[in-house]
C-alpha cells in the first residue's frame, strides 16, 4: 500500500506510512469486533500485546519527528 500511495498518490513517505498504518489498524479492529463472538478470547495473552502495542505507539510518536525521512 505504501508504494502505491507514494508513487500513484503522490503522498510524502511519512504520510503514506502513517496512512497505511491507520488503514491496517481500522481493518484489524473491525475484523476483531466482527469475529470476537465466534471464539473465546484469552485476555491473559491479549492484554500484554495490547499494552506493548500502545507503549510502542506512544514511544514512536514521541521520537518520529527526530528521525529524517
mmCIF file of N, CA and C in Angstrom, residues 10-66:
data_model
loop_
_atom_site.group_PDB
_atom_site.id
_atom_site.type_symbol
_atom_site.label_atom_id
_atom_site.label_comp_id
_atom_site.label_asym_id
_atom_site.label_seq_id
_atom_site.Cartn_x
_atom_site.Cartn_y
_atom_site.Cartn_z
ATOM 1 N N UNK A 10 1.126 10.289 -4.891
ATOM 2 C CA UNK A 10 1.962 11.469 -4.724
ATOM 3 C C UNK A 10 2.118 11.924 -3.281
ATOM 4 N N UNK A 11 1.847 11.044 -2.322
ATOM 5 C CA UNK A 11 1.990 11.405 -0.913
ATOM 6 C C UNK A 11 3.452 11.326 -0.481
ATOM 7 N N UNK A 12 3.851 12.171 0.449
ATOM 8 C CA UNK A 12 5.194 12.022 1.013
ATOM 9 C C UNK A 12 5.289 10.704 1.783
ATOM 10 N N UNK A 13 6.478 10.154 1.881
ATOM 11 C CA UNK A 13 6.686 8.853 2.504
ATOM 12 C C UNK A 13 6.119 8.795 3.916
ATOM 13 N N UNK A 14 6.378 9.801 4.732
ATOM 14 C CA UNK A 14 5.920 9.792 6.120
ATOM 15 C C UNK A 14 4.392 9.737 6.196
ATOM 16 N N UNK A 15 3.712 10.488 5.353
ATOM 17 C CA UNK A 15 2.251 10.489 5.346
ATOM 18 C C UNK A 15 1.709 9.171 4.799
ATOM 19 N N UNK A 16 2.388 8.591 3.809
ATOM 20 C CA UNK A 16 1.960 7.308 3.247
ATOM 21 C C UNK A 16 2.078 6.194 4.287
ATOM 22 N N UNK A 17 3.151 6.180 5.054
ATOM 23 C CA UNK A 17 3.328 5.159 6.085
ATOM 24 C C UNK A 17 2.268 5.315 7.162
ATOM 25 N N UNK A 18 2.043 6.527 7.600
ATOM 26 C CA UNK A 18 1.020 6.772 8.618
ATOM 27 C C UNK A 18 -0.367 6.387 8.141
ATOM 28 N N UNK A 19 -0.687 6.731 6.900
ATOM 29 C CA UNK A 19 -1.996 6.386 6.331
ATOM 30 C C UNK A 19 -2.165 4.881 6.238
ATOM 31 N N UNK A 20 -1.115 4.205 5.835
ATOM 32 C CA UNK A 20 -1.157 2.749 5.741
ATOM 33 C C UNK A 20 -1.394 2.114 7.108
ATOM 34 N N UNK A 21 -0.741 2.621 8.128
ATOM 35 C CA UNK A 21 -0.918 2.078 9.470
ATOM 36 C C UNK A 21 -2.323 2.325 10.005
ATOM 37 N N UNK A 22 -2.899 3.459 9.668
ATOM 38 C CA UNK A 22 -4.274 3.738 10.099
ATOM 39 C C UNK A 22 -5.241 2.762 9.428
ATOM 40 N N UNK A 23 -5.054 2.502 8.134
ATOM 41 C CA UNK A 23 -5.924 1.563 7.424
ATOM 42 C C UNK A 23 -5.783 0.160 8.002
ATOM 43 N N UNK A 24 -4.566 -0.262 8.297
ATOM 44 C CA UNK A 24 -4.334 -1.582 8.883
ATOM 45 C C UNK A 24 -4.989 -1.668 10.264
ATOM 46 N N UNK A 25 -4.858 -0.623 11.064
ATOM 47 C CA UNK A 25 -5.472 -0.611 12.397
ATOM 48 C C UNK A 25 -6.986 -0.699 12.315
ATOM 49 N N UNK A 26 -7.581 0.061 11.412
ATOM 50 C CA UNK A 26 -9.040 0.020 11.263
ATOM 51 C C UNK A 26 -9.498 -1.352 10.780
ATOM 52 N N UNK A 27 -8.764 -1.935 9.858
ATOM 53 C CA UNK A 27 -9.128 -3.240 9.315
ATOM 54 C C UNK A 27 -9.057 -4.333 10.374
ATOM 55 N N UNK A 28 -7.988 -4.351 11.152
ATOM 56 C CA UNK A 28 -7.862 -5.394 12.173
ATOM 57 C C UNK A 28 -8.846 -5.183 13.320
ATOM 58 N N UNK A 29 -9.129 -3.935 13.661
ATOM 59 C CA UNK A 29 -10.116 -3.668 14.711
ATOM 60 C C UNK A 29 -11.502 -4.128 14.274
ATOM 61 N N UNK A 30 -11.863 -3.849 13.043
ATOM 62 C CA UNK A 30 -13.154 -4.290 12.524
ATOM 63 C C UNK A 30 -13.233 -5.819 12.481
ATOM 64 N N UNK A 31 -12.169 -6.473 12.023
ATOM 65 C CA UNK A 31 -12.159 -7.935 11.972
ATOM 66 C C UNK A 31 -12.298 -8.526 13.374
ATOM 67 N N UNK A 32 -11.608 -7.941 14.336
ATOM 68 C CA UNK A 32 -11.724 -8.415 15.721
ATOM 69 C C UNK A 32 -13.141 -8.242 16.235
ATOM 70 N N UNK A 33 -13.715 -7.077 16.004
ATOM 71 C CA UNK A 33 -15.057 -6.793 16.502
ATOM 72 C C UNK A 33 -16.095 -7.728 15.896
ATOM 73 N N UNK A 34 -15.947 -8.054 14.634
ATOM 74 C CA UNK A 34 -16.925 -8.904 13.972
ATOM 75 C C UNK A 34 -16.774 -10.381 14.321
ATOM 76 N N UNK A 35 -15.575 -10.804 14.712
ATOM 77 C CA UNK A 35 -15.346 -12.229 14.954
ATOM 78 C C UNK A 35 -15.143 -12.578 16.423
ATOM 79 N N UNK A 36 -15.220 -11.622 17.307
ATOM 80 C CA UNK A 36 -14.913 -11.917 18.704
ATOM 81 C C UNK A 36 -15.943 -12.806 19.376
ATOM 82 N N UNK A 37 -17.133 -12.926 18.817
ATOM 83 C CA UNK A 37 -18.157 -13.799 19.398
ATOM 84 C C UNK A 37 -18.015 -15.247 18.917
ATOM 85 N N UNK A 38 -17.168 -15.480 17.921
ATOM 86 C CA UNK A 38 -17.004 -16.825 17.369
ATOM 87 C C UNK A 38 -16.130 -17.727 18.230
ATOM 88 N N UNK A 39 -15.266 -17.144 19.029
ATOM 89 C CA UNK A 39 -14.354 -17.944 19.858
ATOM 90 C C UNK A 39 -14.050 -17.176 21.135
ATOM 91 N N UNK A 40 -13.776 -17.888 22.200
ATOM 92 C CA UNK A 40 -13.423 -17.184 23.443
ATOM 93 C C UNK A 40 -12.066 -16.486 23.303
ATOM 94 N N UNK A 41 -11.910 -15.392 24.005
ATOM 95 C CA UNK A 41 -10.678 -14.614 23.941
ATOM 96 C C UNK A 41 -9.877 -14.858 25.211
ATOM 97 N N UNK A 42 -8.626 -15.219 25.057
ATOM 98 C CA UNK A 42 -7.728 -15.393 26.196
ATOM 99 C C UNK A 42 -7.089 -14.035 26.497
ATOM 100 N N UNK A 43 -7.724 -13.281 27.384
ATOM 101 C CA UNK A 43 -7.261 -11.926 27.677
ATOM 102 C C UNK A 43 -5.909 -11.924 28.372
ATOM 103 N N UNK A 44 -5.534 -13.027 29.036
ATOM 104 C CA UNK A 44 -4.213 -13.067 29.675
ATOM 105 C C UNK A 44 -3.109 -13.058 28.623
ATOM 106 N N UNK A 45 -3.414 -13.488 27.432
ATOM 107 C CA UNK A 45 -2.457 -13.439 26.335
ATOM 108 C C UNK A 45 -2.598 -12.133 25.552
ATOM 109 N N UNK A 46 -3.807 -11.661 25.365
ATOM 110 C CA UNK A 46 -4.046 -10.489 24.529
ATOM 111 C C UNK A 46 -3.699 -9.161 25.168
ATOM 112 N N UNK A 47 -3.945 -9.018 26.459
ATOM 113 C CA UNK A 47 -3.698 -7.732 27.119
ATOM 114 C C UNK A 47 -2.221 -7.317 27.135
ATOM 115 N N UNK A 48 -1.274 -8.239 27.369
ATOM 116 C CA UNK A 48 0.136 -7.809 27.268
ATOM 117 C C UNK A 48 0.502 -7.318 25.866
ATOM 118 N N UNK A 49 -0.026 -7.960 24.829
ATOM 119 C CA UNK A 49 0.240 -7.486 23.474
ATOM 120 C C UNK A 49 -0.360 -6.103 23.248
ATOM 121 N N UNK A 50 -1.558 -5.894 23.763
ATOM 122 C CA UNK A 50 -2.193 -4.588 23.647
ATOM 123 C C UNK A 50 -1.377 -3.526 24.376
ATOM 124 N N UNK A 51 -0.922 -3.848 25.568
ATOM 125 C CA UNK A 51 -0.116 -2.895 26.339
ATOM 126 C C UNK A 51 1.189 -2.566 25.618
ATOM 127 N N UNK A 52 1.840 -3.579 25.064
ATOM 128 C CA UNK A 52 3.083 -3.340 24.318
ATOM 129 C C UNK A 52 2.828 -2.526 23.051
ATOM 130 N N UNK A 53 1.715 -2.767 22.393
ATOM 131 C CA UNK A 53 1.375 -2.013 21.193
ATOM 132 C C UNK A 53 1.156 -0.546 21.519
ATOM 133 N N UNK A 54 0.398 -0.275 22.558
ATOM 134 C CA UNK A 54 0.142 1.111 22.951
ATOM 135 C C UNK A 54 1.433 1.797 23.383
ATOM 136 N N UNK A 55 2.273 1.092 24.118
ATOM 137 C CA UNK A 55 3.562 1.642 24.529
ATOM 138 C C UNK A 55 4.424 1.963 23.315
ATOM 139 N N UNK A 56 4.476 1.052 22.368
ATOM 140 C CA UNK A 56 5.246 1.280 21.149
ATOM 141 C C UNK A 56 4.732 2.462 20.343
ATOM 142 N N UNK A 57 3.420 2.619 20.285
ATOM 143 C CA UNK A 57 2.837 3.755 19.573
ATOM 144 C C UNK A 57 3.224 5.070 20.241
ATOM 145 N N UNK A 58 3.155 5.115 21.566
ATOM 146 C CA UNK A 58 3.493 6.342 22.277
ATOM 147 C C UNK A 58 4.972 6.688 22.144
ATOM 148 N N UNK A 59 5.828 5.686 22.283
ATOM 149 C CA UNK A 59 7.270 5.927 22.166
ATOM 150 C C UNK A 59 7.624 6.355 20.753
ATOM 151 N N UNK A 60 7.097 5.659 19.758
ATOM 152 C CA UNK A 60 7.442 6.004 18.377
ATOM 153 C C UNK A 60 6.896 7.371 17.979
ATOM 154 N N UNK A 61 5.711 7.739 18.472
ATOM 155 C CA UNK A 61 5.194 9.060 18.132
ATOM 156 C C UNK A 61 6.011 10.162 18.792
ATOM 157 N N UNK A 62 6.657 9.856 19.897
ATOM 158 C CA UNK A 62 7.498 10.851 20.561
ATOM 159 C C UNK A 62 8.826 11.056 19.841
ATOM 160 N N UNK A 63 9.340 10.017 19.171
ATOM 161 C CA UNK A 63 10.654 10.142 18.535
ATOM 162 C C UNK A 63 10.604 10.287 17.011
ATOM 163 N N UNK A 64 9.437 10.145 16.414
ATOM 164 C CA UNK A 64 9.368 10.153 14.958
ATOM 165 C C UNK A 64 9.812 11.478 14.344
ATOM 166 N N UNK A 65 9.627 12.562 15.033
ATOM 167 C CA UNK A 65 9.997 13.866 14.486
ATOM 168 C C UNK A 65 11.494 14.114 14.521
ATOM 169 N N UNK A 66 12.232 13.278 15.226
ATOM 170 C CA UNK A 66 13.694 13.430 15.303
ATOM 171 C C UNK A 66 14.418 12.629 14.228
#
